[in-house]
PDB file of C-alpha atoms in Angstrom:
ATOM      1  CA  MET A  95       0.015  -0.047   0.010  1.00 53.00           C
ATOM      2  CA  ARG A  96       1.330   3.475  -0.608  1.00 66.00           C
ATOM      3  CA  ASP A  97       1.281   6.485   1.507  1.00 92.00           C
ATOM      4  CA  ASN A  98      -2.728   7.003   1.252  1.00 97.00           C
ATOM      5  CA  VAL A  99      -5.747   5.303   0.171  1.00 98.00           C
ATOM      6  CA  VAL A 100      -8.064   7.038  -2.294  1.00 98.00           C
ATOM      7  CA  LEU A 101     -11.769   6.144  -2.789  1.00 98.00           C
ATOM      8  CA  ILE A 102     -13.584   6.534  -6.281  1.00 98.00           C
ATOM      9  CA  GLY A 103     -17.079   5.903  -7.304  1.00 96.00           C
ATOM     10  CA  MET A 104     -20.425   7.114  -8.126  1.00 94.00           C
ATOM     11  CA  MET A 105     -21.911   9.893  -5.609  1.00 88.00           C
ATOM     12  CA  GLY A 106     -23.894   7.943  -2.943  1.00 88.00           C
ATOM     13  CA  CYS A 107     -21.885   4.615  -3.385  1.00 93.00           C
ATOM     14  CA  GLY A 108     -20.800   5.106   0.293  1.00 94.00           C
ATOM     15  CA  LYS A 109     -17.308   6.793   0.038  1.00 96.00           C
ATOM     16  CA  SER A 110     -17.439   8.926   2.894  1.00 95.00           C
ATOM     17  CA  THR A 111     -18.856   6.589   5.262  1.00 96.00           C
ATOM     18  CA  VAL A 112     -16.553   3.790   4.304  1.00 98.00           C
ATOM     19  CA  GLY A 113     -13.825   6.183   4.103  1.00 98.00           C
ATOM     20  CA  LYS A 114     -14.357   7.309   7.924  1.00 98.00           C
ATOM     21  CA  LEU A 115     -14.333   3.765   8.989  1.00 98.00           C
ATOM     22  CA  LEU A 116     -11.473   3.029   6.930  1.00 98.00           C
ATOM     23  CA  ALA A 117      -9.281   5.542   8.339  1.00 98.00           C
ATOM     24  CA  GLU A 118     -10.053   4.596  11.807  1.00 98.00           C
ATOM     25  CA  ALA A 119      -8.977   1.045  10.924  1.00 97.00           C
ATOM     26  CA  LEU A 120      -5.672   2.314   9.606  1.00 97.00           C
ATOM     27  CA  ASP A 121      -5.315   4.832  12.061  1.00 97.00           C
ATOM     28  CA  PHE A 122      -5.154   7.420   9.071  1.00 98.00           C
ATOM     29  CA  ALA A 123      -6.750  10.768   8.751  1.00 98.00           C
ATOM     30  CA  PHE A 124      -9.980  11.015   6.661  1.00 98.00           C
ATOM     31  CA  VAL A 125     -10.232  13.577   4.265  1.00 98.00           C
ATOM     32  CA  ASP A 126     -13.478  14.151   1.847  1.00 97.00           C
ATOM     33  CA  THR A 127     -12.541  16.158  -1.414  1.00 97.00           C
ATOM     34  CA  ASP A 128     -15.987  17.904  -1.557  1.00 94.00           C
ATOM     35  CA  GLN A 129     -15.864  19.023   2.280  1.00 96.00           C
ATOM     36  CA  TYR A 130     -12.381  19.941   1.750  1.00 97.00           C
ATOM     37  CA  ILE A 131     -13.808  22.361  -0.989  1.00 97.00           C
ATOM     38  CA  GLU A 132     -16.429  23.685   0.780  1.00 96.00           C
ATOM     39  CA  GLU A 133     -14.130  24.362   3.808  1.00 97.00           C
ATOM     40  CA  ALA A 134     -11.520  26.208   1.492  1.00 96.00           C
ATOM     41  CA  LEU A 135     -14.272  28.452  -0.142  1.00 96.00           C
ATOM     42  CA  GLY A 136     -16.763  28.594   2.850  1.00 96.00           C
ATOM     43  CA  ARG A 137     -19.667  27.753   0.470  1.00 95.00           C
ATOM     44  CA  THR A 138     -21.653  24.627  -0.364  1.00 93.00           C
ATOM     45  CA  ILE A 139     -21.266  22.098  -3.252  1.00 89.00           C
ATOM     46  CA  PRO A 140     -24.539  23.119  -4.839  1.00 86.00           C
ATOM     47  CA  ASP A 141     -24.172  26.721  -4.078  1.00 92.00           C
ATOM     48  CA  ILE A 142     -20.984  26.858  -5.990  1.00 93.00           C
ATOM     49  CA  PHE A 143     -22.501  24.697  -8.852  1.00 88.00           C
ATOM     50  CA  ALA A 144     -25.391  27.048  -9.022  1.00 89.00           C
ATOM     51  CA  LYS A 145     -23.180  30.060  -8.985  1.00 94.00           C
ATOM     52  CA  GLU A 146     -19.772  29.364 -10.975  1.00 94.00           C
ATOM     53  CA  GLY A 147     -20.937  26.047 -12.884  1.00 91.00           C
ATOM     54  CA  GLU A 148     -19.337  22.889 -12.953  1.00 88.00           C
ATOM     55  CA  ALA A 149     -16.219  23.840 -14.843  1.00 91.00           C
ATOM     56  CA  PHE A 150     -15.368  26.124 -11.987  1.00 96.00           C
ATOM     57  CA  PHE A 151     -15.907  23.187  -9.548  1.00 94.00           C
ATOM     58  CA  ARG A 152     -13.785  20.764 -11.276  1.00 92.00           C
ATOM     59  CA  ASP A 153     -11.175  23.209 -11.253  1.00 95.00           C
ATOM     60  CA  GLN A 154     -11.416  23.492  -7.523  1.00 96.00           C
ATOM     61  CA  GLU A 155     -11.379  19.673  -7.305  1.00 95.00           C
ATOM     62  CA  LEU A 156      -7.650  19.622  -9.334  1.00 96.00           C
ATOM     63  CA  GLY A 157      -6.456  21.963  -6.784  1.00 96.00           C
ATOM     64  CA  ALA A 158      -7.604  20.090  -3.895  1.00 97.00           C
ATOM     65  CA  ALA A 159      -6.615  16.825  -5.519  1.00 97.00           C
ATOM     66  CA  GLU A 160      -2.837  18.209  -5.727  1.00 96.00           C
ATOM     67  CA  GLU A 161      -2.826  19.295  -2.257  1.00 96.00           C
ATOM     68  CA  LEU A 162      -3.971  16.307  -0.882  1.00 97.00           C
ATOM     69  CA  ALA A 163      -1.331  14.282  -2.699  1.00 96.00           C
ATOM     70  CA  LEU A 164       1.361  15.766  -1.118  1.00 96.00           C
ATOM     71  CA  GLY A 165       0.022  14.483   2.328  1.00 96.00           C
ATOM     72  CA  LYS A 166       0.583  10.889   3.802  1.00 97.00           C
ATOM     73  CA  GLY A 167      -1.472   8.722   6.054  1.00 97.00           C
ATOM     74  CA  GLN A 168      -4.925   9.862   4.498  1.00 98.00           C
ATOM     75  CA  VAL A 169      -8.024   8.142   3.491  1.00 98.00           C
ATOM     76  CA  ILE A 170      -9.267  10.287   0.642  1.00 98.00           C
ATOM     77  CA  ALA A 171     -12.969  10.145  -0.416  1.00 98.00           C
ATOM     78  CA  CYS A 172     -13.288  11.755  -3.638  1.00 97.00           C
ATOM     79  CA  GLY A 173     -16.244  13.361  -5.012  1.00 92.00           C
ATOM     80  CA  GLY A 174     -17.914  11.326  -8.031  1.00 92.00           C
ATOM     81  CA  GLY A 175     -16.585  13.299 -11.015  1.00 91.00           C
ATOM     82  CA  LEU A 176     -13.207  13.874  -9.968  1.00 95.00           C
ATOM     83  CA  PRO A 177     -11.833  10.844 -11.633  1.00 96.00           C
ATOM     84  CA  THR A 178     -13.304  12.302 -15.006  1.00 94.00           C
ATOM     85  CA  ARG A 179     -10.535  14.708 -15.075  1.00 93.00           C
ATOM     86  CA  ALA A 180      -7.345  12.843 -15.683  1.00 95.00           C
ATOM     87  CA  ASP A 181      -5.240  15.696 -14.447  1.00 94.00           C
ATOM     88  CA  SER A 182      -7.232  15.657 -11.106  1.00 94.00           C
ATOM     89  CA  ILE A 183      -7.050  11.873 -10.404  1.00 96.00           C
ATOM     90  CA  ALA A 184      -3.378  11.566 -11.524  1.00 96.00           C
ATOM     91  CA  SER A 185      -1.739  12.975  -8.693  1.00 94.00           C
ATOM     92  CA  LEU A 186      -3.995  10.925  -6.445  1.00 96.00           C
ATOM     93  CA  LYS A 187      -3.120   7.882  -8.258  1.00 96.00           C
ATOM     94  CA  TYR A 188       0.188   8.403  -7.598  1.00 94.00           C
ATOM     95  CA  SER A 189       0.181   9.277  -3.735  1.00 95.00           C
ATOM     96  CA  GLY A 190      -2.132   6.579  -2.885  1.00 94.00           C
ATOM     97  CA  THR A 191      -3.861   2.975  -3.785  1.00 97.00           C
ATOM     98  CA  VAL A 192      -7.145   3.819  -5.484  1.00 98.00           C
ATOM     99  CA  ILE A 193     -10.019   1.433  -4.626  1.00 98.00           C
ATOM    100  CA  PHE A 194     -13.194   2.037  -6.773  1.00 98.00           C
ATOM    101  CA  LEU A 195     -16.215   1.135  -4.541  1.00 98.00           C
ATOM    102  CA  ARG A 196     -18.713  -0.149  -7.156  1.00 97.00           C
ATOM    103  CA  ARG A 197     -22.485  -0.364  -6.208  1.00 95.00           C
ATOM    104  CA  ASP A 198     -25.449  -0.533  -8.346  1.00 93.00           C
ATOM    105  CA  PRO A 199     -26.422   2.745  -9.714  1.00 92.00           C
ATOM    106  CA  GLY A 200     -30.092   2.018  -9.631  1.00 90.00           C
ATOM    107  CA  GLU A 201     -29.644   1.032  -5.975  1.00 91.00           C
ATOM    108  CA  ILE A 202     -27.837   4.250  -5.344  1.00 90.00           C
ATOM    109  CA  TYR A 203     -30.309   6.460  -6.996  1.00 87.00           C
ATOM    110  CA  ASP A 204     -33.567   4.346  -5.718  1.00 88.00           C
ATOM    111  CA  ASN A 205     -32.119   4.416  -1.997  1.00 85.00           C
ATOM    112  CA  VAL A 206     -29.709   7.538  -1.509  1.00 81.00           C
ATOM    113  CA  SER A 207     -30.893  11.188  -1.367  1.00 75.00           C
ATOM    114  CA  MET A 208     -30.211  13.250  -4.252  1.00 69.00           C
ATOM    115  CA  GLY A 209     -31.143  16.498  -2.566  1.00 67.00           C
ATOM    116  CA  GLY A 210     -27.724  17.834  -2.043  1.00 67.00           C
ATOM    117  CA  ARG A 211     -26.150  16.747  -5.020  1.00 67.00           C
ATOM    118  CA  PRO A 212     -26.195  18.870  -8.061  1.00 62.00           C
ATOM    119  CA  LEU A 213     -25.579  16.159 -10.390  1.00 61.00           C
ATOM    120  CA  GLY A 214     -28.316  13.954  -8.975  1.00 67.00           C
ATOM    121  CA  GLN A 215     -31.206  16.238  -9.896  1.00 75.00           C
ATOM    122  CA  GLN A 216     -31.914  15.350 -13.638  1.00 79.00           C
ATOM    123  CA  GLY A 217     -33.827  12.081 -12.750  1.00 83.00           C
ATOM    124  CA  ARG A 218     -33.206   8.143 -12.517  1.00 86.00           C
ATOM    125  CA  GLU A 219     -32.424   7.820 -16.325  1.00 89.00           C
ATOM    126  CA  ALA A 220     -29.517  10.561 -16.238  1.00 88.00           C
ATOM    127  CA  PHE A 221     -28.180   9.271 -13.452  1.00 89.00           C
ATOM    128  CA  LEU A 222     -27.738   5.891 -14.728  1.00 91.00           C
ATOM    129  CA  GLU A 223     -26.510   7.467 -17.858  1.00 93.00           C
ATOM    130  CA  ARG A 224     -23.592   9.193 -15.867  1.00 91.00           C
ATOM    131  CA  TYR A 225     -22.778   6.012 -14.245  1.00 94.00           C
ATOM    132  CA  ALA A 226     -22.426   4.285 -17.456  1.00 95.00           C
ATOM    133  CA  GLY A 227     -19.938   7.050 -18.765  1.00 95.00           C
ATOM    134  CA  ARG A 228     -17.975   7.141 -15.436  1.00 95.00           C
ATOM    135  CA  GLU A 229     -17.705   3.149 -14.939  1.00 97.00           C
ATOM    136  CA  PRO A 230     -15.184   2.862 -17.327  1.00 97.00           C
ATOM    137  CA  ILE A 231     -13.061   5.728 -16.099  1.00 97.00           C
ATOM    138  CA  TYR A 232     -13.353   4.407 -12.517  1.00 97.00           C
ATOM    139  CA  GLN A 233     -12.223   1.033 -13.595  1.00 97.00           C
ATOM    140  CA  ALA A 234      -9.148   2.641 -15.571  1.00 97.00           C
ATOM    141  CA  TRP A 235      -8.108   4.595 -12.336  1.00 98.00           C
ATOM    142  CA  ALA A 236      -8.590   1.735  -9.831  1.00 98.00           C
ATOM    143  CA  ASP A 237      -5.954  -0.351  -8.258  1.00 97.00           C
ATOM    144  CA  HIS A 238      -8.641  -2.550  -6.915  1.00 97.00           C
ATOM    145  CA  VAL A 239     -12.627  -2.531  -7.336  1.00 97.00           C
ATOM    146  CA  VAL A 240     -14.430  -3.610  -4.126  1.00 98.00           C
ATOM    147  CA  GLU A 241     -18.363  -4.222  -4.108  1.00 96.00           C
ATOM    148  CA  VAL A 242     -19.916  -2.447  -1.893  1.00 95.00           C
ATOM    149  CA  GLN A 243     -21.300  -4.857   0.881  1.00 93.00           C
ATOM    150  CA  ALA A 244     -24.371  -4.952   3.117  1.00 91.00           C
ATOM    151  CA  THR A 245     -22.952  -2.781   5.684  1.00 95.00           C
ATOM    152  CA  PRO A 246     -20.189  -0.060   5.629  1.00 96.00           C
ATOM    153  CA  GLU A 247     -18.117  -2.538   8.092  1.00 97.00           C
ATOM    154  CA  GLU A 248     -18.193  -5.105   5.655  1.00 97.00           C
ATOM    155  CA  THR A 249     -17.165  -2.764   3.070  1.00 97.00           C
ATOM    156  CA  VAL A 250     -14.066  -2.008   5.432  1.00 98.00           C
ATOM    157  CA  GLN A 251     -13.268  -5.256   5.735  1.00 98.00           C
ATOM    158  CA  ARG A 252     -13.350  -6.304   1.865  1.00 97.00           C
ATOM    159  CA  ILE A 253     -11.244  -3.278   1.591  1.00 98.00           C
ATOM    160  CA  LEU A 254      -8.590  -4.323   4.091  1.00 97.00           C
ATOM    161  CA  GLU A 255      -8.301  -7.842   2.741  1.00 97.00           C
ATOM    162  CA  VAL A 256      -7.385  -6.165  -0.601  1.00 96.00           C
ATOM    163  CA  LEU A 257      -4.704  -3.799   0.800  1.00 95.00           C
ATOM    164  CA  LYS A 258      -2.986  -6.574   2.338  1.00 90.00           C
TER     165      LYS A 258
END
């Protein structure tokens, strides 16, 4: 395992929940790129999207990824779209082991609140299409693919197994 563990996957797949538990298990710090950006700008992701748009947000993700890649001993939960820009994910890939948390997109859409998720607002079909476009990108960047289990704790155990 390299210096960090980087979790990627579609919004709502459990990166933040699993990431916090994984960080505890590894005695690492936990960082969520979306929260990192919100704290840096003093604004919420929906507000950033509404006022500046997606391109501005993706530029913020690039800066966050480059900064976080300099650290060690972190579990980094990436926003769902971060890996869609090679320049954003490349530095994190270099600094850590990338885990793609795979969860059925229909299950995500049907069971996770899309309220605070700007790119989850266009409906189920659009969400499934977005997932279909992103999954090959997640696969390409991942060192390991871990299927999301029935509980976050079980998912953490699977990740720990693949990191050994």
